[in-house]
PDB file of C-alpha atoms and ligand atoms in Angstrom:
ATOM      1  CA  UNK I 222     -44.060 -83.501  33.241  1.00 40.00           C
ATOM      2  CA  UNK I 223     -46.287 -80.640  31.990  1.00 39.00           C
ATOM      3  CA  UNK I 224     -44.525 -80.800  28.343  1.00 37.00           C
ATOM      4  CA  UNK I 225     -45.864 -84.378  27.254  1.00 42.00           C
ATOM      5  CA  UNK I 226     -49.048 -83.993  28.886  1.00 45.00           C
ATOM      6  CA  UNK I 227     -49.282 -80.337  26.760  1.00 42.00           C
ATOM      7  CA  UNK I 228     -48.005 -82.717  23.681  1.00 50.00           C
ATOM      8  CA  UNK I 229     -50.568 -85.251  23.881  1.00 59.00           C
ATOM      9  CA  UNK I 230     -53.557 -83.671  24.557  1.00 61.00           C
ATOM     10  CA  UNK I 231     -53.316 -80.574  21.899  1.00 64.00           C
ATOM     11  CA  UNK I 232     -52.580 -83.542  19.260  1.00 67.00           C
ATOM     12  CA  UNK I 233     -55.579 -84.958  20.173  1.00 71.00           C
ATOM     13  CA  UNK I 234     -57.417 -82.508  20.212  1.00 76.00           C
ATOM     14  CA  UNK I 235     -57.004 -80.880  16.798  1.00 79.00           C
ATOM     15  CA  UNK I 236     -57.610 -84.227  15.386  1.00 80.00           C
ATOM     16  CA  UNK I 237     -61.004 -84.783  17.082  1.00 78.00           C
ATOM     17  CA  UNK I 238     -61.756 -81.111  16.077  1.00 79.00           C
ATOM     18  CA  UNK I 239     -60.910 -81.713  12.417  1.00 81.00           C
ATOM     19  CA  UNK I 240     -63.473 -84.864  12.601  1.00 80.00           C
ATOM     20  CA  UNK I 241     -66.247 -83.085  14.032  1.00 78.00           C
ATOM     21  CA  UNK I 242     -66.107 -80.324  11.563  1.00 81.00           C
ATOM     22  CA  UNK I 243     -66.221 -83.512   8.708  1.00 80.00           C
ATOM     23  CA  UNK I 244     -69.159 -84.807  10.524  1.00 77.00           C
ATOM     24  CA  UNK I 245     -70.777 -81.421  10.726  1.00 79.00           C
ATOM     25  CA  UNK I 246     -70.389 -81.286   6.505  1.00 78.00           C
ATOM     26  CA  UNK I 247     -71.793 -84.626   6.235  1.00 78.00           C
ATOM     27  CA  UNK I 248     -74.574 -83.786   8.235  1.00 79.00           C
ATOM     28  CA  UNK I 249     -75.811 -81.213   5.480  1.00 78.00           C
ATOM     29  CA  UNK I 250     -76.215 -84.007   3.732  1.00 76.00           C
ATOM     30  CA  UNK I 251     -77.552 -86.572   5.718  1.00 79.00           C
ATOM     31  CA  UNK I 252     -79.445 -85.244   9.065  1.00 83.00           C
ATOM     32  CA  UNK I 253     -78.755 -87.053  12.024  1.00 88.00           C
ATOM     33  CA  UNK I 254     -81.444 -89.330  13.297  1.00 90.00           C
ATOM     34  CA  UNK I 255     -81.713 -89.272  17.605  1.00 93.00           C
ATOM     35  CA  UNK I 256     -80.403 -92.878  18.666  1.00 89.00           C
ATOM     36  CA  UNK I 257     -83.415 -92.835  20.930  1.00 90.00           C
ATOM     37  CA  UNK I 258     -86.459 -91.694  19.085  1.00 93.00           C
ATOM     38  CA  UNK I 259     -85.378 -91.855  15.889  1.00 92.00           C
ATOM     39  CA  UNK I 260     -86.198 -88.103  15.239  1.00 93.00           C
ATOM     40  CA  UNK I 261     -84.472 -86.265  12.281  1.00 91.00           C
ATOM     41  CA  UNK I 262     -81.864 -83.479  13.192  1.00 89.00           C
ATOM     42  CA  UNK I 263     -79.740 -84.577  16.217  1.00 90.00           C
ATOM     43  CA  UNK I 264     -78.170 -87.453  17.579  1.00 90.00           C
ATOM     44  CA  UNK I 265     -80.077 -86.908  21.120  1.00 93.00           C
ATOM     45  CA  UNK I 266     -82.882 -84.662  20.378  1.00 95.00           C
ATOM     46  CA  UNK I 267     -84.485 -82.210  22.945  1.00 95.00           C
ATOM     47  CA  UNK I 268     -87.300 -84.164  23.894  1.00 96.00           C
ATOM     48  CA  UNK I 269     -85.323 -87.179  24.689  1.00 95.00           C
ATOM     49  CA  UNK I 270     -82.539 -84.861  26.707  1.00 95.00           C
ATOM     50  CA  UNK I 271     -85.476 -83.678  28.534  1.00 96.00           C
ATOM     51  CA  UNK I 272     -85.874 -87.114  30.038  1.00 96.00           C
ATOM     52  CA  UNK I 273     -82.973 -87.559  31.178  1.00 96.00           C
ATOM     53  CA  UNK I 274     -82.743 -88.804  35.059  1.00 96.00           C
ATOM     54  CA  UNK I 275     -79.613 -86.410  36.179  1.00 96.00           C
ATOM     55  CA  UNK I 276     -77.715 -87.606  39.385  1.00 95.00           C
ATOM     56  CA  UNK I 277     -76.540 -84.039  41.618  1.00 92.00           C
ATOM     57  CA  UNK I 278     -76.407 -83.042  45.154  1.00 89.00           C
ATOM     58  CA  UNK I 279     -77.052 -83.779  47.773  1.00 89.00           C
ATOM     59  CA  UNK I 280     -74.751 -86.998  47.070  1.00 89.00           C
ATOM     60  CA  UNK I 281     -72.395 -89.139  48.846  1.00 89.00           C
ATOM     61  CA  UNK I 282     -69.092 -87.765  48.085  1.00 88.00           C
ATOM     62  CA  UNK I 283     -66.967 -90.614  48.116  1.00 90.00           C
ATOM     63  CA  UNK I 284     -69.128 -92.942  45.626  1.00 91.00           C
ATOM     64  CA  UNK I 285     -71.279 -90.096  44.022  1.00 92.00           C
ATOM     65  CA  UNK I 286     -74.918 -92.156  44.700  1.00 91.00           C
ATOM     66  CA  UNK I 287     -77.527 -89.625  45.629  1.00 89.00           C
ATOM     67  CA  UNK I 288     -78.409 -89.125  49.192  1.00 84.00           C
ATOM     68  CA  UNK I 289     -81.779 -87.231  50.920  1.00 77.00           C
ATOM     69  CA  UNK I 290     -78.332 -85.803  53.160  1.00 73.00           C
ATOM     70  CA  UNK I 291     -74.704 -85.429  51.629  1.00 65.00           C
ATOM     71  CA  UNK I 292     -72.307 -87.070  53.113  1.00 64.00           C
ATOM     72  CA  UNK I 293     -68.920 -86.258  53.383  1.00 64.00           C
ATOM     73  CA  UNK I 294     -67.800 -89.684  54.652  1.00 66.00           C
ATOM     74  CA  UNK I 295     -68.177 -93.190  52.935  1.00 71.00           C
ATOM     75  CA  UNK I 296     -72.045 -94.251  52.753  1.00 82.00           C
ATOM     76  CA  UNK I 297     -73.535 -97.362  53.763  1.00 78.00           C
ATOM     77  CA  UNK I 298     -72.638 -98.386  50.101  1.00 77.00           C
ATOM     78  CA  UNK I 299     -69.100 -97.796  49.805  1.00 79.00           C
ATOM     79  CA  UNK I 300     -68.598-100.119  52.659  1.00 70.00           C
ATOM     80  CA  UNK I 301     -69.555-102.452  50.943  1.00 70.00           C
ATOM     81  CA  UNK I 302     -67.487-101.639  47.642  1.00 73.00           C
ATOM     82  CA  UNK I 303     -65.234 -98.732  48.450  1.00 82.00           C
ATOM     83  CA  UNK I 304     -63.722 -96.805  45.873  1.00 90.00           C
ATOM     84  CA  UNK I 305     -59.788 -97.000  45.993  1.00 93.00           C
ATOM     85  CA  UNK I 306     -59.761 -93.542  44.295  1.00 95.00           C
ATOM     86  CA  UNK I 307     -60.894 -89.955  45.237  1.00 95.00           C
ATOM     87  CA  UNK I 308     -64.281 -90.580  43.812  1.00 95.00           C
ATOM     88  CA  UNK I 309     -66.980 -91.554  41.867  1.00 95.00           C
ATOM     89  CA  UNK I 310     -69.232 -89.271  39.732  1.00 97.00           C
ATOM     90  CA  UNK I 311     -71.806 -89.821  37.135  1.00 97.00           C
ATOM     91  CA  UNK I 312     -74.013 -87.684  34.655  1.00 97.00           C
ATOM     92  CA  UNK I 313     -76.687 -89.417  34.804  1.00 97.00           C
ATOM     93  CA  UNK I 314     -78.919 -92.748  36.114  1.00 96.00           C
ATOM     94  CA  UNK I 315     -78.190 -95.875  33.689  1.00 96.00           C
ATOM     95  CA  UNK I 316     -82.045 -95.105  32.609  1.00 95.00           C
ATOM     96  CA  UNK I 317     -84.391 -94.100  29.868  1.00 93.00           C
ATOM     97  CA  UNK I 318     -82.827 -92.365  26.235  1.00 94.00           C
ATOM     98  CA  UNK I 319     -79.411 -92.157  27.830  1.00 95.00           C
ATOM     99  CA  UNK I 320     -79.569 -96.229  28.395  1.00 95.00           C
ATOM    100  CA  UNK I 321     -80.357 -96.743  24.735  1.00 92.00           C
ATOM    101  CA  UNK I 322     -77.465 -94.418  23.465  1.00 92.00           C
ATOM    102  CA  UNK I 323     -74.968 -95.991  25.706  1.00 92.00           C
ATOM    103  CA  UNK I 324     -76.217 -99.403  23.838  1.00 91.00           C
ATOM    104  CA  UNK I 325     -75.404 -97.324  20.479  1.00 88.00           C
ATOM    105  CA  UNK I 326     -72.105 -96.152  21.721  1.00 88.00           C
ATOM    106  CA  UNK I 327     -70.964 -99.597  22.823  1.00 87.00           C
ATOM    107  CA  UNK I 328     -72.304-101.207  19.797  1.00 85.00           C
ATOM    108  CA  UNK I 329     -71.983 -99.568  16.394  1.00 81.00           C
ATOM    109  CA  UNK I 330     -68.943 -97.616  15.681  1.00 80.00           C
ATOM    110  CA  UNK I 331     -70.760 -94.243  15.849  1.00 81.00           C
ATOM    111  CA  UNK I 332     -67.764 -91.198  17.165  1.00 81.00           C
ATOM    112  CA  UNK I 333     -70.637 -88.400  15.912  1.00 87.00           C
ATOM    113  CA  UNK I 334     -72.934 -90.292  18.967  1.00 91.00           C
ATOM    114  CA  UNK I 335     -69.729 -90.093  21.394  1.00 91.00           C
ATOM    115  CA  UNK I 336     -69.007 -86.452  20.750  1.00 91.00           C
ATOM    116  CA  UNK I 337     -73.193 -85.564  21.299  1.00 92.00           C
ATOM    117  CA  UNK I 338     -72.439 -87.593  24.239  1.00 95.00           C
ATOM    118  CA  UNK I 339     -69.640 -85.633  25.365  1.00 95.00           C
ATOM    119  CA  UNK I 340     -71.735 -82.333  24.790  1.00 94.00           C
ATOM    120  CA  UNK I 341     -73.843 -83.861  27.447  1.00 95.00           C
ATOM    121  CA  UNK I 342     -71.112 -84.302  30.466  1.00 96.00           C
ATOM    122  CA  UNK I 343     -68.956 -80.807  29.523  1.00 92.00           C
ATOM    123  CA  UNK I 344     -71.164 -78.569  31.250  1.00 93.00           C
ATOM    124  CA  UNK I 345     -71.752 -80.715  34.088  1.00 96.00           C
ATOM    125  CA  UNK I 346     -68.219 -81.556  34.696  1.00 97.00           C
ATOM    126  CA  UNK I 347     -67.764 -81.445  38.428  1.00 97.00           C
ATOM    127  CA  UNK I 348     -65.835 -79.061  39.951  1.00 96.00           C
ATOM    128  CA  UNK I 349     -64.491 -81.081  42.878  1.00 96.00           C
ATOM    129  CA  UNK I 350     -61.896 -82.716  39.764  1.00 98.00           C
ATOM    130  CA  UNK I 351     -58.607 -81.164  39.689  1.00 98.00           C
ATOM    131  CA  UNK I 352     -58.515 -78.426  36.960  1.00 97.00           C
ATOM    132  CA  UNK I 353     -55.380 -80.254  36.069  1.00 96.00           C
ATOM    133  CA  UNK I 354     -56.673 -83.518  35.780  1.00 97.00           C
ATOM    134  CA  UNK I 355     -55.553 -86.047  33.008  1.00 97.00           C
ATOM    135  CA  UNK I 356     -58.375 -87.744  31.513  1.00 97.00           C
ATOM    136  CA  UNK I 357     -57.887 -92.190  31.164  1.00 97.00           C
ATOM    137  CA  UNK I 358     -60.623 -94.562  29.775  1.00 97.00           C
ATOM    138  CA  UNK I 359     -60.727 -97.617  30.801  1.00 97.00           C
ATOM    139  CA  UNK I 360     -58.973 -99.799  28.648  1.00 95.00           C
ATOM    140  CA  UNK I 361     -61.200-103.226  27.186  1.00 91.00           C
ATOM    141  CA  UNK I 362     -59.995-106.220  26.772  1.00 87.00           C
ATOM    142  CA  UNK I 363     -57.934-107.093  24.416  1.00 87.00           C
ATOM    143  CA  UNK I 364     -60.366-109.626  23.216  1.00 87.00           C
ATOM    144  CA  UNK I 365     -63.461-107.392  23.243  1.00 86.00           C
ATOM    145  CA  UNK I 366     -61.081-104.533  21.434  1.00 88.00           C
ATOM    146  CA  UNK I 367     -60.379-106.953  18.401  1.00 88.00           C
ATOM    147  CA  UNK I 368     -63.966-108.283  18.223  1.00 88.00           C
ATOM    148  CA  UNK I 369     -65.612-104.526  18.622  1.00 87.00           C
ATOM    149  CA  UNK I 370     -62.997-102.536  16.884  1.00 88.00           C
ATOM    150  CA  UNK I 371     -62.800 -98.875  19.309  1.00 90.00           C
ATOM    151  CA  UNK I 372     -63.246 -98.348  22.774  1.00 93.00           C
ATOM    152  CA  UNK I 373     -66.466 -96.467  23.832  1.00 94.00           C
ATOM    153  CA  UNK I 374     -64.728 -95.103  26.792  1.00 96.00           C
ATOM    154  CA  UNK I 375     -61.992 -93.887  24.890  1.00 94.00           C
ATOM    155  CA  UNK I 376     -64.339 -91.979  22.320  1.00 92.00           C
ATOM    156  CA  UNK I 377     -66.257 -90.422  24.903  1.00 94.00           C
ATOM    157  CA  UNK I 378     -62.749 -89.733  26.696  1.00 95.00           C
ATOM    158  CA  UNK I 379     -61.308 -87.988  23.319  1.00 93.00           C
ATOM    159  CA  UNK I 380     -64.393 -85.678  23.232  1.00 93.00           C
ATOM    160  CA  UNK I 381     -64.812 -84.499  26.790  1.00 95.00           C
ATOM    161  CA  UNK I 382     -60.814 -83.696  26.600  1.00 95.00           C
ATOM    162  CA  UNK I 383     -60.764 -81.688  23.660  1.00 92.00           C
ATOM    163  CA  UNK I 384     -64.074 -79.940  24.746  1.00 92.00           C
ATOM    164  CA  UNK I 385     -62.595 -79.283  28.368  1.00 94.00           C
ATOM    165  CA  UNK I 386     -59.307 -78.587  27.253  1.00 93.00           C
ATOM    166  CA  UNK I 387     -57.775 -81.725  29.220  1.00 95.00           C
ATOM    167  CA  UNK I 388     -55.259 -84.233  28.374  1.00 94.00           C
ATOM    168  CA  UNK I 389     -56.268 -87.872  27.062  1.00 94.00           C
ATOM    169  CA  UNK I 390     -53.887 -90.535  28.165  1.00 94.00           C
ATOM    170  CA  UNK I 391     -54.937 -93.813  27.216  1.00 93.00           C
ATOM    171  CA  UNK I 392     -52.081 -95.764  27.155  1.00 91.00           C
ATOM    172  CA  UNK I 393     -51.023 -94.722  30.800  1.00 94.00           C
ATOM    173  CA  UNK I 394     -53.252 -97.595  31.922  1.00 95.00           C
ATOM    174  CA  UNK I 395     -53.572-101.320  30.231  1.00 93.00           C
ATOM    175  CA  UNK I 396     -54.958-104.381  31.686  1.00 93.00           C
ATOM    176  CA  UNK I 397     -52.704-107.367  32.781  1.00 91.00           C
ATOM    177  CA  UNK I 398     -54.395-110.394  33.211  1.00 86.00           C
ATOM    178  CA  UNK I 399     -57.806-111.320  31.240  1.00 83.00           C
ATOM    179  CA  UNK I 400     -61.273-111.230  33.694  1.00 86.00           C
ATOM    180  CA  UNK I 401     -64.521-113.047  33.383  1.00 85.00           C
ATOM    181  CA  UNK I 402     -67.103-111.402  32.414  1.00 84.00           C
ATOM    182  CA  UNK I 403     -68.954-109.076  35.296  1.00 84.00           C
ATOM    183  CA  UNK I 404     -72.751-109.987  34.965  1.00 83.00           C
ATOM    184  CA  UNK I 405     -74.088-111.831  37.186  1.00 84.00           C
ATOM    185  CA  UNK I 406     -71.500-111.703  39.836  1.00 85.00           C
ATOM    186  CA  UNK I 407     -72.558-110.126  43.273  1.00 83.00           C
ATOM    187  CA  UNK I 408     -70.284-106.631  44.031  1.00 82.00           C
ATOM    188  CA  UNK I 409     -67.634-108.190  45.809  1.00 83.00           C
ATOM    189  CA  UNK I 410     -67.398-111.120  43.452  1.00 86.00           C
ATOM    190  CA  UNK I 411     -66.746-108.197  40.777  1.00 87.00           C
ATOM    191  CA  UNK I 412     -64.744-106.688  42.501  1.00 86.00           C
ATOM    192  CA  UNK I 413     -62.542-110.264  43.277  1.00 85.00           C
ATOM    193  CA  UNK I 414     -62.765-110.532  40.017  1.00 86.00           C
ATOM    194  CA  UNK I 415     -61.346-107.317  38.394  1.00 86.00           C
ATOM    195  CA  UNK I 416     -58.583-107.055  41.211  1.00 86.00           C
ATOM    196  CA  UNK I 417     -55.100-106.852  39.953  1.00 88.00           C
ATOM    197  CA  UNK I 418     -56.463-106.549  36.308  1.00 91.00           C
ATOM    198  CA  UNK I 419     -54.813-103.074  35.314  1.00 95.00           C
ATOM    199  CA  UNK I 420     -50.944-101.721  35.518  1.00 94.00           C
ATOM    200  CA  UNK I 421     -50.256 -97.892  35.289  1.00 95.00           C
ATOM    201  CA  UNK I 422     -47.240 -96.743  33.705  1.00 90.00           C
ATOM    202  CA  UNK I 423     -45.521 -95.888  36.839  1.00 87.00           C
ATOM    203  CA  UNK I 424     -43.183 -93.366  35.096  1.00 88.00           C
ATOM    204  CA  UNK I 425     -46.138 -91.239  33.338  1.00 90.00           C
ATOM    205  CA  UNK I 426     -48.377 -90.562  36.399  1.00 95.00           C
ATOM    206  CA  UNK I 427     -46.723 -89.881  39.353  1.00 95.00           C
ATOM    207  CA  UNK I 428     -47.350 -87.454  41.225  1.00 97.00           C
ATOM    208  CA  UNK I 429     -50.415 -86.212  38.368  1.00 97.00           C
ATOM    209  CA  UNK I 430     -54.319 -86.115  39.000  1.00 98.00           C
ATOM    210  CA  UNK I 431     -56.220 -88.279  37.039  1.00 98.00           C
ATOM    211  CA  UNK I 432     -59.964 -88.712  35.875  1.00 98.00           C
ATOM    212  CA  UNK I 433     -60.900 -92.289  34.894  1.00 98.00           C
ATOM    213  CA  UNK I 434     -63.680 -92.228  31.717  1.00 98.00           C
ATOM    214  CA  UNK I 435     -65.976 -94.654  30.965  1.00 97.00           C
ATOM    215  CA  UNK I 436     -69.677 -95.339  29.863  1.00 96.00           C
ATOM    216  CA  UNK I 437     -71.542 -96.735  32.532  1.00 95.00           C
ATOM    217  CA  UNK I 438     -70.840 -97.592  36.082  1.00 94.00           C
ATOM    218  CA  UNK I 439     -72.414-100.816  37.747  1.00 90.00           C
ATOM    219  CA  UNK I 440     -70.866-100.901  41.179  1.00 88.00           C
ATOM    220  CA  UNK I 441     -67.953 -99.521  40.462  1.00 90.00           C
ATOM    221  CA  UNK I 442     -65.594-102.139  40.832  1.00 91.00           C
ATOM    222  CA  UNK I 443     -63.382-101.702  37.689  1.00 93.00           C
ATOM    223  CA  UNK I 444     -62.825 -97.797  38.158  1.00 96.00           C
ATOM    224  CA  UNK I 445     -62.099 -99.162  41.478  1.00 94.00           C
ATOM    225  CA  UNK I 446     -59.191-101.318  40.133  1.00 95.00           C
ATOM    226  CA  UNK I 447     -58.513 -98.739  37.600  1.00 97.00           C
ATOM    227  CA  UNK I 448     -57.932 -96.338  40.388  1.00 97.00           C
ATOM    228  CA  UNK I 449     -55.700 -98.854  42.301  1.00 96.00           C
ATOM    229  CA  UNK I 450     -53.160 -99.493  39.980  1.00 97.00           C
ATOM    230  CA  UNK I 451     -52.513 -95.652  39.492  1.00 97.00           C
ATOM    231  CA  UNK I 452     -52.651 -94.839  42.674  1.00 97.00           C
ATOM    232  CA  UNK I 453     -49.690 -98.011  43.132  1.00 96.00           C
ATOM    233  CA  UNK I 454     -48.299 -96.655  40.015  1.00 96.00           C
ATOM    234  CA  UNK I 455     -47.749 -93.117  42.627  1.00 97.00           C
ATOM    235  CA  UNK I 456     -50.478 -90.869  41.144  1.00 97.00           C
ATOM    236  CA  UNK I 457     -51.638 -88.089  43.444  1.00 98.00           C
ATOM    237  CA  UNK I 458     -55.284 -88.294  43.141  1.00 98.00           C
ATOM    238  CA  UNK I 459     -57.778 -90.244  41.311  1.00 98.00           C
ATOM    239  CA  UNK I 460     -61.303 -89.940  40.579  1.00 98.00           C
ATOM    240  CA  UNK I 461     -63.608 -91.570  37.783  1.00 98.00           C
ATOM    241  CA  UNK I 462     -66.687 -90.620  35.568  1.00 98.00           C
ATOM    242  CA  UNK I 463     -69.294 -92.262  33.838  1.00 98.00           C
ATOM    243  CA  UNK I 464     -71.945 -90.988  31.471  1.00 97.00           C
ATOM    244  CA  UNK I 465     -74.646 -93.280  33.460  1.00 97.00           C
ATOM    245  CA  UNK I 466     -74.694 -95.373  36.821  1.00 95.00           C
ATOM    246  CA  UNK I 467     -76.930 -97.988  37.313  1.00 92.00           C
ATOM    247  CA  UNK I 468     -79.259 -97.626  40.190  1.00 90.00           C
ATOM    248  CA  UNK I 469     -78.768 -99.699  43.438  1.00 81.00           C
ATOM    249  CA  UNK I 470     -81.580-101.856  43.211  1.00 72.00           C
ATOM    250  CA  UNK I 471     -80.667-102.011  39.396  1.00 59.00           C
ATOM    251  CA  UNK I 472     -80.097-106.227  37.942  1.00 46.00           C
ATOM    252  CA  UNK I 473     -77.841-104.113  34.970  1.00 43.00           C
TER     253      UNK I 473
HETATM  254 ZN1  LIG F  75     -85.186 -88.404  20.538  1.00 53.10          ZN
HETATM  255 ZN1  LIG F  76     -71.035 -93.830  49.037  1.00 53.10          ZN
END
C-alpha cells in the first residue's frame, strides 16, 4: 500500500516544485499583483493577510465551527448536518480578502494564486489529521471541469501535498451521478441532493486515512458525501479541509 502512495505523491510533487520555481523566474519579470488589493509584489499581500478572519479553538470538534466552549461531541449544528467523516476543519471564515481570492481561484486559471493559497493553510495544518493522511479534492463535475478547465480544489490539493510532504490522490474519488446545483437549497436539501454522488475506488483506500481538499465549505454537505463513499469504499478515517467556511448565518 505504502509503495503507490510513495509513487504518486513524490511525482507530484517534483512537478509542482519545478512550476513554482518557473513562476518564481517569471515573477522577476512581472511582479505579482495581490488578488485583493491589487498591490504590486505578492499574490496576497501583508496587509490583506492581516485581515484575515482565522477559525481556531475553542471549536466543535466534529464540524470544526467555533464555539465560546469546545466540544468534544456533535454541536447543535451537526445534528442538523452531521459529518459522515472524522471531521471538518477550515482556515479561515468565507470573509473579507480570502473571499475575493477564492473567487480568483475558482475563476481564472491562476496555479501561482493556489500555491500562495497553500502557503496560507501549511502552517496551520491541524494536528488532529493523521500524519499519514492522503490528501483528495473534491472532484467537479464533469460538466463544470470541461466548461472551467482545472479543478480549484485539486490545485490547492497539489500545493498543500507537496508543501506537507503528503500524497495527492485525485482519482481515488469521482462522482457518479450529475447534482443540481447547491444554492439556494436549505442544508438538508443539499445534502439530499449530493447523496450518493461520489464512488471511492474501493481497492486504493482501504484501510488508509484520508483528508478531503477543497475551497470553501457551505454546510458541508458534499465533504459529507465525499467522506461517505470512502468510508463505504473501507477507508479508516476521513476528515476534510477547506481554505474558508461560510458563517452560519451566512446566505453564501
Ligand atoms: Zn492586498
Ligand atoms: Zn458541530
Amino acid at each position: 500500500m505504502a509503495v503507490p502512495s510513495l509513487k504518486i505523491g513524490y511525482t507530484d510533487h517534483l512537478r509542482v516544485i519545478a512550476e513554482r520555481a518557473w513562476w518564481a523566474s517569471l515573477d522577476l519579470v512581472l511582479p505579482p499583483r495581490c488578488q485583493n488589493c491589487n498591490r504590486a509584489g505578492e499574490r496576497l499581500c501583508a496587509q490583506c493577510r492581516a485581515e484575515i478572519e482565522y477559525i481556531s479553538e475553542p471549536m466543535c470538534q466534529k464540524c470544526g465551527y467555533p464555539k465560546h466552549t469546545p466540544t468534544t461531541v456533535q454541536c447543535e449544528q451537526c445534528w442538523r448536518v452531521a459529518f459522515a467523516g472524522n471531521g471538518l476543519r477550515a482556515l479561515a471564515f468565507h470573509a473579507g480578502p480570502l473571499r475575493r481570492a477564492v473567487h480568483g481561484l475558482k475563476y481564472k486559471h491562476n496555479p501561482p494564486l493556489s500555491e500562495a493559497l497553500a502557503r496560507l493553510i501549511s502552517p496551520h495544518w491541524p494536528a488532529i489529521f493523521p500524519g499519514d493522511s492522503i490528501l483528495i479534492p473534491v472532484p467537479l463535475a464533469p460538466d463544470r471541469l470541461r466548461q472551467r478547465g482545472f479543478n480549484q480544489a485539486e490545485l490547492l490539493a497539489r500545493h498543500v501535498g507537496a508543501q506537507r510532504g503528503l500524497p495527492v490522490w485525485p482519482a481515488a474519488l469521482r462522482r457518479v451521478r450529475a447534482t443540481e446545483s447547491q444554492v439556494g437549497k436549505t442544508a438538508q436539501a443539499r445534502q439530499a441532493n449530493m447523496t450518493g454522488a461520489f464512488a471511492a475506488e474501493t481497492k486504493t483506500v482501504r484501510g488508509l486515512n484520508f483528508v478531503l481538499i477543497d475551497d470553501v465549505c457551505t454546510t458541508g454537505a458534499t465533504l459529507g458525501a465525499c467522506a461517505q463513499a470512502l468510508l463505504e469504499g473501507g477507508a479508516a478515517q476521513v476528515w476534510a479541509y477547506t481554505l474558508t467556511r461560510a458563517r452560519h448565518d451566512s446566505a453564501d
